[in-house]
PDB file of C-alpha atoms in Angstrom:
ATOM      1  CA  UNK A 798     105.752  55.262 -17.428  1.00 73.00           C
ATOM      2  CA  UNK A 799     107.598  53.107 -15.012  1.00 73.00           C
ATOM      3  CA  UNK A 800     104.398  51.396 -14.000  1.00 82.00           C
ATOM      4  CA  UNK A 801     103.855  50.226 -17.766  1.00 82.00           C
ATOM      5  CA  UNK A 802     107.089  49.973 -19.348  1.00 78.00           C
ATOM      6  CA  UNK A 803     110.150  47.882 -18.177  1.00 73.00           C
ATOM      7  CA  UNK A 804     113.687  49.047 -19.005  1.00 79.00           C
ATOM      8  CA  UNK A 805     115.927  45.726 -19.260  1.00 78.00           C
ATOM      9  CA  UNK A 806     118.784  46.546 -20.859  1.00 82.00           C
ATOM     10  CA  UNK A 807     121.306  44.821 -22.820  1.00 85.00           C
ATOM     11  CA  UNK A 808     120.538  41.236 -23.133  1.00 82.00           C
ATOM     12  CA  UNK A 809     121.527  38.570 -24.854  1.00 85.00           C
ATOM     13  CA  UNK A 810     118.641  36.676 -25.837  1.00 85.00           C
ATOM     14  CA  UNK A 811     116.067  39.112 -26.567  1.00 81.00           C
ATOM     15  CA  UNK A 812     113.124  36.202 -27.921  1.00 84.00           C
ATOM     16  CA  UNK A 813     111.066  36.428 -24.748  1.00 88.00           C
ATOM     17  CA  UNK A 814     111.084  39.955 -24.764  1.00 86.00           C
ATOM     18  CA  UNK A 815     109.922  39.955 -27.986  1.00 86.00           C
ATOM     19  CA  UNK A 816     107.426  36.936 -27.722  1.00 88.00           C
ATOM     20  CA  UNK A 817     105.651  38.978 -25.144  1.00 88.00           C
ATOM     21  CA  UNK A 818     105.662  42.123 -27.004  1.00 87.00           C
ATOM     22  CA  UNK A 819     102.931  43.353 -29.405  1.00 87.00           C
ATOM     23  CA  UNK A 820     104.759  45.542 -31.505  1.00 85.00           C
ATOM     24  CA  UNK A 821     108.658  47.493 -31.731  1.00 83.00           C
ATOM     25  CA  UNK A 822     108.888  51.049 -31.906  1.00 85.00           C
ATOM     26  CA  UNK A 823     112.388  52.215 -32.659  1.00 82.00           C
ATOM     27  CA  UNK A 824     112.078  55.983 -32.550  1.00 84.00           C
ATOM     28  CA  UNK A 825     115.275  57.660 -34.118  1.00 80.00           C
ATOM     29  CA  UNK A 826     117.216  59.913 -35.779  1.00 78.00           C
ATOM     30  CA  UNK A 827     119.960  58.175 -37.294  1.00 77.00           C
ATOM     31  CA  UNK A 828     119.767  54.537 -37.729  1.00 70.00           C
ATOM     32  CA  UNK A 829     121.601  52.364 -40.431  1.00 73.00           C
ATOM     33  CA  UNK A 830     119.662  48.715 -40.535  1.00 70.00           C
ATOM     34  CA  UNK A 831     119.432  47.879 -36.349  1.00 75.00           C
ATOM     35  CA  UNK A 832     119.268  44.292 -35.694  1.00 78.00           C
ATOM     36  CA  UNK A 833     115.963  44.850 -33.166  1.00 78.00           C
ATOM     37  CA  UNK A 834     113.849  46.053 -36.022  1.00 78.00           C
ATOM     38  CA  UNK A 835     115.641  42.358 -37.715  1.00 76.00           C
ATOM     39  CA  UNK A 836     114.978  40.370 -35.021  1.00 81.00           C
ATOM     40  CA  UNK A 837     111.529  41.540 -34.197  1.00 80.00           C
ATOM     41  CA  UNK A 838     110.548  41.431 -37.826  1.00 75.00           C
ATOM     42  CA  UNK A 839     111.874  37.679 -37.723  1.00 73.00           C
ATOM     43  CA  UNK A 840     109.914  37.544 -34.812  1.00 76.00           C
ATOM     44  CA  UNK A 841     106.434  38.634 -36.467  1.00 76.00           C
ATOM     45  CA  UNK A 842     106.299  41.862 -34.763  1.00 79.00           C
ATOM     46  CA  UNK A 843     104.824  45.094 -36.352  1.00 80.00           C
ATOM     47  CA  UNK A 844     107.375  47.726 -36.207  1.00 80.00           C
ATOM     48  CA  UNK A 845     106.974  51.459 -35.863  1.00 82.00           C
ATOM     49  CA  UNK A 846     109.747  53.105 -36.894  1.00 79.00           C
ATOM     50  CA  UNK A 847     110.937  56.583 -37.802  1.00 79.00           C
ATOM     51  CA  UNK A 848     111.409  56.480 -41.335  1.00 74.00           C
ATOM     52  CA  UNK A 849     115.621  56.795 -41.986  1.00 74.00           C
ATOM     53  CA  UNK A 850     118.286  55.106 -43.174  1.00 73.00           C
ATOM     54  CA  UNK A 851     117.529  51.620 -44.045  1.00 71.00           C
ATOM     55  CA  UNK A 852     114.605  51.493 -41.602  1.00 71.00           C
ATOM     56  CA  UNK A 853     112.579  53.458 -44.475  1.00 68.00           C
ATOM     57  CA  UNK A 854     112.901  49.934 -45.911  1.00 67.00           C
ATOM     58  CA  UNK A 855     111.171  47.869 -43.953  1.00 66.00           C
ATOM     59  CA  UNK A 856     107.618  48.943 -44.392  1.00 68.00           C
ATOM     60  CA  UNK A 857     106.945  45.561 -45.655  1.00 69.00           C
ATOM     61  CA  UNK A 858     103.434  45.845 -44.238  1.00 72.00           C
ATOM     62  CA  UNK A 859     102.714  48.881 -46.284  1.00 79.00           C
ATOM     63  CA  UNK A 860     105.003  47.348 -49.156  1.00 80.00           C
ATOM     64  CA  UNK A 861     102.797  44.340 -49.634  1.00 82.00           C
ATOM     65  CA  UNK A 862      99.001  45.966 -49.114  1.00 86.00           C
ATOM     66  CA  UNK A 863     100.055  48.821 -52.053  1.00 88.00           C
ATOM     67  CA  UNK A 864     101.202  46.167 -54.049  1.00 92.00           C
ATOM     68  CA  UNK A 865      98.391  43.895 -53.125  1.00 93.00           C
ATOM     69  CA  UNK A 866      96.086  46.624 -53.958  1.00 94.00           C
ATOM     70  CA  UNK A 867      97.630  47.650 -57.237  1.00 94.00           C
ATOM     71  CA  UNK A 868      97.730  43.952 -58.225  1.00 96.00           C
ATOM     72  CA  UNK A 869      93.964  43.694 -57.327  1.00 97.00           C
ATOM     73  CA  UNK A 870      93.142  46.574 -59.572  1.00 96.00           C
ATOM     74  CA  UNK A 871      94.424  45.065 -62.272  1.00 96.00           C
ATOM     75  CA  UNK A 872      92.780  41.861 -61.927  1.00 97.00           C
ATOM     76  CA  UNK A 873      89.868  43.661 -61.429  1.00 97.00           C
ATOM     77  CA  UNK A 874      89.921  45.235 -64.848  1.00 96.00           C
ATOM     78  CA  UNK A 875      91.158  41.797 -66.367  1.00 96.00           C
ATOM     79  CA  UNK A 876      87.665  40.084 -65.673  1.00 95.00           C
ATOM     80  CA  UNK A 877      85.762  43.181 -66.780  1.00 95.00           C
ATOM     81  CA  UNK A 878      87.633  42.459 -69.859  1.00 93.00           C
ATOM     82  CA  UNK A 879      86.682  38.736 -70.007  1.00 92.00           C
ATOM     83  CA  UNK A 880      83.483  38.672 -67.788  1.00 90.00           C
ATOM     84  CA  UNK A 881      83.245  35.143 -69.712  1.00 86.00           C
ATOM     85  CA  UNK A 882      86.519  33.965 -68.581  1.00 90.00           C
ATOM     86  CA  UNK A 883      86.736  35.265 -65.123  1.00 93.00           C
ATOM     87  CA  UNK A 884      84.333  34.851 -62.369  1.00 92.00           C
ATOM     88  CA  UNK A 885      85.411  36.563 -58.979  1.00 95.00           C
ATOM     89  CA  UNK A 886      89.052  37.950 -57.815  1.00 97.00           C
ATOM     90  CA  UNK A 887      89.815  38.379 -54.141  1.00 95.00           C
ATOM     91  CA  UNK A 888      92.781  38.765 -52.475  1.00 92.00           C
ATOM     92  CA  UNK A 889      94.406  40.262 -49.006  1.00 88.00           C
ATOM     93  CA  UNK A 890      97.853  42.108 -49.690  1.00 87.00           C
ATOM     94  CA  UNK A 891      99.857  39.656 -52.316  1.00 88.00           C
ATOM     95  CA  UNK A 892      97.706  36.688 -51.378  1.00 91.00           C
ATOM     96  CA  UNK A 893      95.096  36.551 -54.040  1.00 94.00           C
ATOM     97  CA  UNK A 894      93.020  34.399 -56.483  1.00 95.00           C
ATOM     98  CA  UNK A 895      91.269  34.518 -59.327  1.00 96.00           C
ATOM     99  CA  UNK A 896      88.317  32.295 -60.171  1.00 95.00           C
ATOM    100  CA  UNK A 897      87.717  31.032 -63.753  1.00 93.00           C
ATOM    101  CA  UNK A 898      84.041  30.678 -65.024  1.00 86.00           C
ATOM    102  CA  UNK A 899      84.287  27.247 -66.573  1.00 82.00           C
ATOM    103  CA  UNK A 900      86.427  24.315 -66.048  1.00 78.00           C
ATOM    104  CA  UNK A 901      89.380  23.970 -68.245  1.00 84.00           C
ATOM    105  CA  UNK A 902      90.257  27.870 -68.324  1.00 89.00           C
ATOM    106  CA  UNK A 903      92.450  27.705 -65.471  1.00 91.00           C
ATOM    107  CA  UNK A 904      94.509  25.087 -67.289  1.00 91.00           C
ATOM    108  CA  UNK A 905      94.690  26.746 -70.314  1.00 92.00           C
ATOM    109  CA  UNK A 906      96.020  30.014 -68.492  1.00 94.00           C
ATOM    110  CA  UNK A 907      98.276  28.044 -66.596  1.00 94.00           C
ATOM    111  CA  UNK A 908     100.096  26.636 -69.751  1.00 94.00           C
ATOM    112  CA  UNK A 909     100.293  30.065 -71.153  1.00 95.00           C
ATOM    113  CA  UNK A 910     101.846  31.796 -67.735  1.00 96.00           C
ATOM    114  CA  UNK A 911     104.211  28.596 -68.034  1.00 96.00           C
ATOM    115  CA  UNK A 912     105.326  29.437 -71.155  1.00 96.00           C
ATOM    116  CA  UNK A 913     106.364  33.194 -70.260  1.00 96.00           C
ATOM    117  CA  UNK A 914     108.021  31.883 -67.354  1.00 95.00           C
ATOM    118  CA  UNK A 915     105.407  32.632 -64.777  1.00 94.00           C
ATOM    119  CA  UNK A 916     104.467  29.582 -61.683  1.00 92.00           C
ATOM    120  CA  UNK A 917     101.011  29.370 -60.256  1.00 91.00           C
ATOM    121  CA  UNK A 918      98.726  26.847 -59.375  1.00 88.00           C
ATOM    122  CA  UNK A 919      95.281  25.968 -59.005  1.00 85.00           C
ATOM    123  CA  UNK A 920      93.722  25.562 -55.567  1.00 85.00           C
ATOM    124  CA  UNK A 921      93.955  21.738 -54.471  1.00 83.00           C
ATOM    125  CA  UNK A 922      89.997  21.562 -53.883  1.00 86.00           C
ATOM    126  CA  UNK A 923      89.107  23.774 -57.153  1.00 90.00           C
ATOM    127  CA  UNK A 924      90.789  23.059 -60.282  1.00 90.00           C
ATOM    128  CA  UNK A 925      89.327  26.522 -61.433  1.00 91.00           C
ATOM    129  CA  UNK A 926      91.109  29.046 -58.753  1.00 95.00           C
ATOM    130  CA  UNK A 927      94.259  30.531 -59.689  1.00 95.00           C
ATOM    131  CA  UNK A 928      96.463  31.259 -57.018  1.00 94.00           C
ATOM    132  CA  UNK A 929      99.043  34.367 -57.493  1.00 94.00           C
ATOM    133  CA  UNK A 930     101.457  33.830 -54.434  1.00 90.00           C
ATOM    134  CA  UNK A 931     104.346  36.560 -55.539  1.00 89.00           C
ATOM    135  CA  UNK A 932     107.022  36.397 -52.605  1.00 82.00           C
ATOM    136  CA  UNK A 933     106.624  39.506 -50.098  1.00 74.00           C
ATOM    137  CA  UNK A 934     110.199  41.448 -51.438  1.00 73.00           C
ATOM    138  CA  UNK A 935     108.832  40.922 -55.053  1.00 82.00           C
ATOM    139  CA  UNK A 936     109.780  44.317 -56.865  1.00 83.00           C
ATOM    140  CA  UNK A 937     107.002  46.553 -58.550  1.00 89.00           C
ATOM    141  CA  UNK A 938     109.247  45.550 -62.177  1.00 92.00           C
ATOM    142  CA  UNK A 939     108.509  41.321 -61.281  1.00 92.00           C
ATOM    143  CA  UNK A 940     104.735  41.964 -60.206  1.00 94.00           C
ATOM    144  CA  UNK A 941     104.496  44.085 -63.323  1.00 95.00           C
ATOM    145  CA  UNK A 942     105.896  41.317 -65.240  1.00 96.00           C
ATOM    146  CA  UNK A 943     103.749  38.276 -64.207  1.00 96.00           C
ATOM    147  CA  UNK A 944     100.841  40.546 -63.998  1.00 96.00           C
ATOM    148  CA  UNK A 945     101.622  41.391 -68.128  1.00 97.00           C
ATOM    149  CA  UNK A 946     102.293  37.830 -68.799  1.00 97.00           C
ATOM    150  CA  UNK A 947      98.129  37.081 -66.871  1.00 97.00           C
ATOM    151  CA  UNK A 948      96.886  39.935 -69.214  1.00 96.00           C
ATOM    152  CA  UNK A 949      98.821  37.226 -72.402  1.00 96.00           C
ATOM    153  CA  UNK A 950      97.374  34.687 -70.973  1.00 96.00           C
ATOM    154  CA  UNK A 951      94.146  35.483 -70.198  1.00 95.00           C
ATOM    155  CA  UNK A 952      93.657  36.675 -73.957  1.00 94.00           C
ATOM    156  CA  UNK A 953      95.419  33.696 -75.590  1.00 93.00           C
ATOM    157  CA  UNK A 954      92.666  31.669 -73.372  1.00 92.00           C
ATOM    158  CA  UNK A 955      89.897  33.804 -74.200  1.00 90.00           C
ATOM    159  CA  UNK A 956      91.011  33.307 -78.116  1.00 86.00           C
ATOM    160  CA  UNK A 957      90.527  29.637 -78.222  1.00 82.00           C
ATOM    161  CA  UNK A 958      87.490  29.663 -75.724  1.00 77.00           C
ATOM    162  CA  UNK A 959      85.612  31.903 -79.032  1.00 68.00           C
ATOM    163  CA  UNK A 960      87.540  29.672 -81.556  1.00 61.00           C
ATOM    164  CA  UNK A 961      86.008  26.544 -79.825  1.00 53.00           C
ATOM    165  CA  UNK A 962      82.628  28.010 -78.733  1.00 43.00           C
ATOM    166  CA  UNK A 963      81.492  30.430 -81.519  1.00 44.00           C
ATOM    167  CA  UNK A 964      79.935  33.877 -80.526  1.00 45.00           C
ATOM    168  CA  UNK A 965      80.474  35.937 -77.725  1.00 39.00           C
ATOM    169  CA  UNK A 966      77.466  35.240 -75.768  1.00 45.00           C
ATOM    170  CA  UNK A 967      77.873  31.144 -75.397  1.00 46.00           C
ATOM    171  CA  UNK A 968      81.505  32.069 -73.942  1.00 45.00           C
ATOM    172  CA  UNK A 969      79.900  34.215 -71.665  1.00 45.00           C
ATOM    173  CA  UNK A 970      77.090  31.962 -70.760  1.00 41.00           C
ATOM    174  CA  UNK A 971      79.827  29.497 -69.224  1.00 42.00           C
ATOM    175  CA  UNK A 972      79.464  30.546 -66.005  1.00 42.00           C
TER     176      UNK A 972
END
């Protein structure tokens, strides 16, 4: 390997190692938190890691797309539940949105997430995309929170969309 791989020992300023590297892999046995798998982490490295000690924590990567994924999912069954309300959900790990069918719904969600302590915001060029931003080291109890008080809100906003259009099928036809 000594044709691919250089050995440079201690250093002190390991950024242009780590600039020119695509990934860390920090094979061990026994490791409490090492300050490579910090540093390249800080650095927007990958890591591959054995899995002890507090290196079993930093699976961020994995962290965030089974989050993202179990967010999605219930997103998903939120517009099957108002297919009136909610137009199209997309989303990449915890970066996701959720498109209102009509103007004025996003707004009306908004108010209701503000009121159970929840922050989003629209899109700045469409007032009717939600975006859910969570911060990467949100816990599965906080997602699970802020994805109880959408479910709230997105009911309370489908309950004055029928009060102000009657019957089902004009809220639907919104869209």
């Amino acid at each position: 390997i000594a044709g691919r791989v250089r050995f440079a020992g201690w250093c002190d300023d390991p950024r242009p190692f780590l600039a020119a590297a695509d990934c860390l892999l920090l094979p061990s046995d026994k490791e409490g938190l090492p300050y490579a798998a910090l540093e390249a982490l800080a650095s927007g490295l990958s890591l591959i890691v054995t899995a002890v000690g507090g290196l079993a924590d930093l699976d961020l990567r994995g962290r965030v797309e089974r989050l993202g994924a179990r967010a999605i999912e219930r997103l998903e069954a939120l517009r099957r539940r108002h297919p009136g309300l909610i137009g199209q959900v997309r989303g990449r790990g915890l970066m996701m949105a959720v498109e209102v069918a009509a103007p004025g719904v996003a707004g009306m969600v908004m108010a209701g997430l503000f009121s159970r302590h929840v922050l989003v915001a629209h899109t700045l060029n469409n007032e009717r995309v939600l975006r859910l931003l969570p911060p990467l080291v949100v816990s599965d109890e906080e997602l699970e929170i802020a994805l109880a008080a959408l479910d709230e809100a997105f009911d309370e906003a489908a309950s004055v969309a029928a009060d102000l259009v009657p019957g089902e099928d004009k809220v639907e036809a919104w869209g």
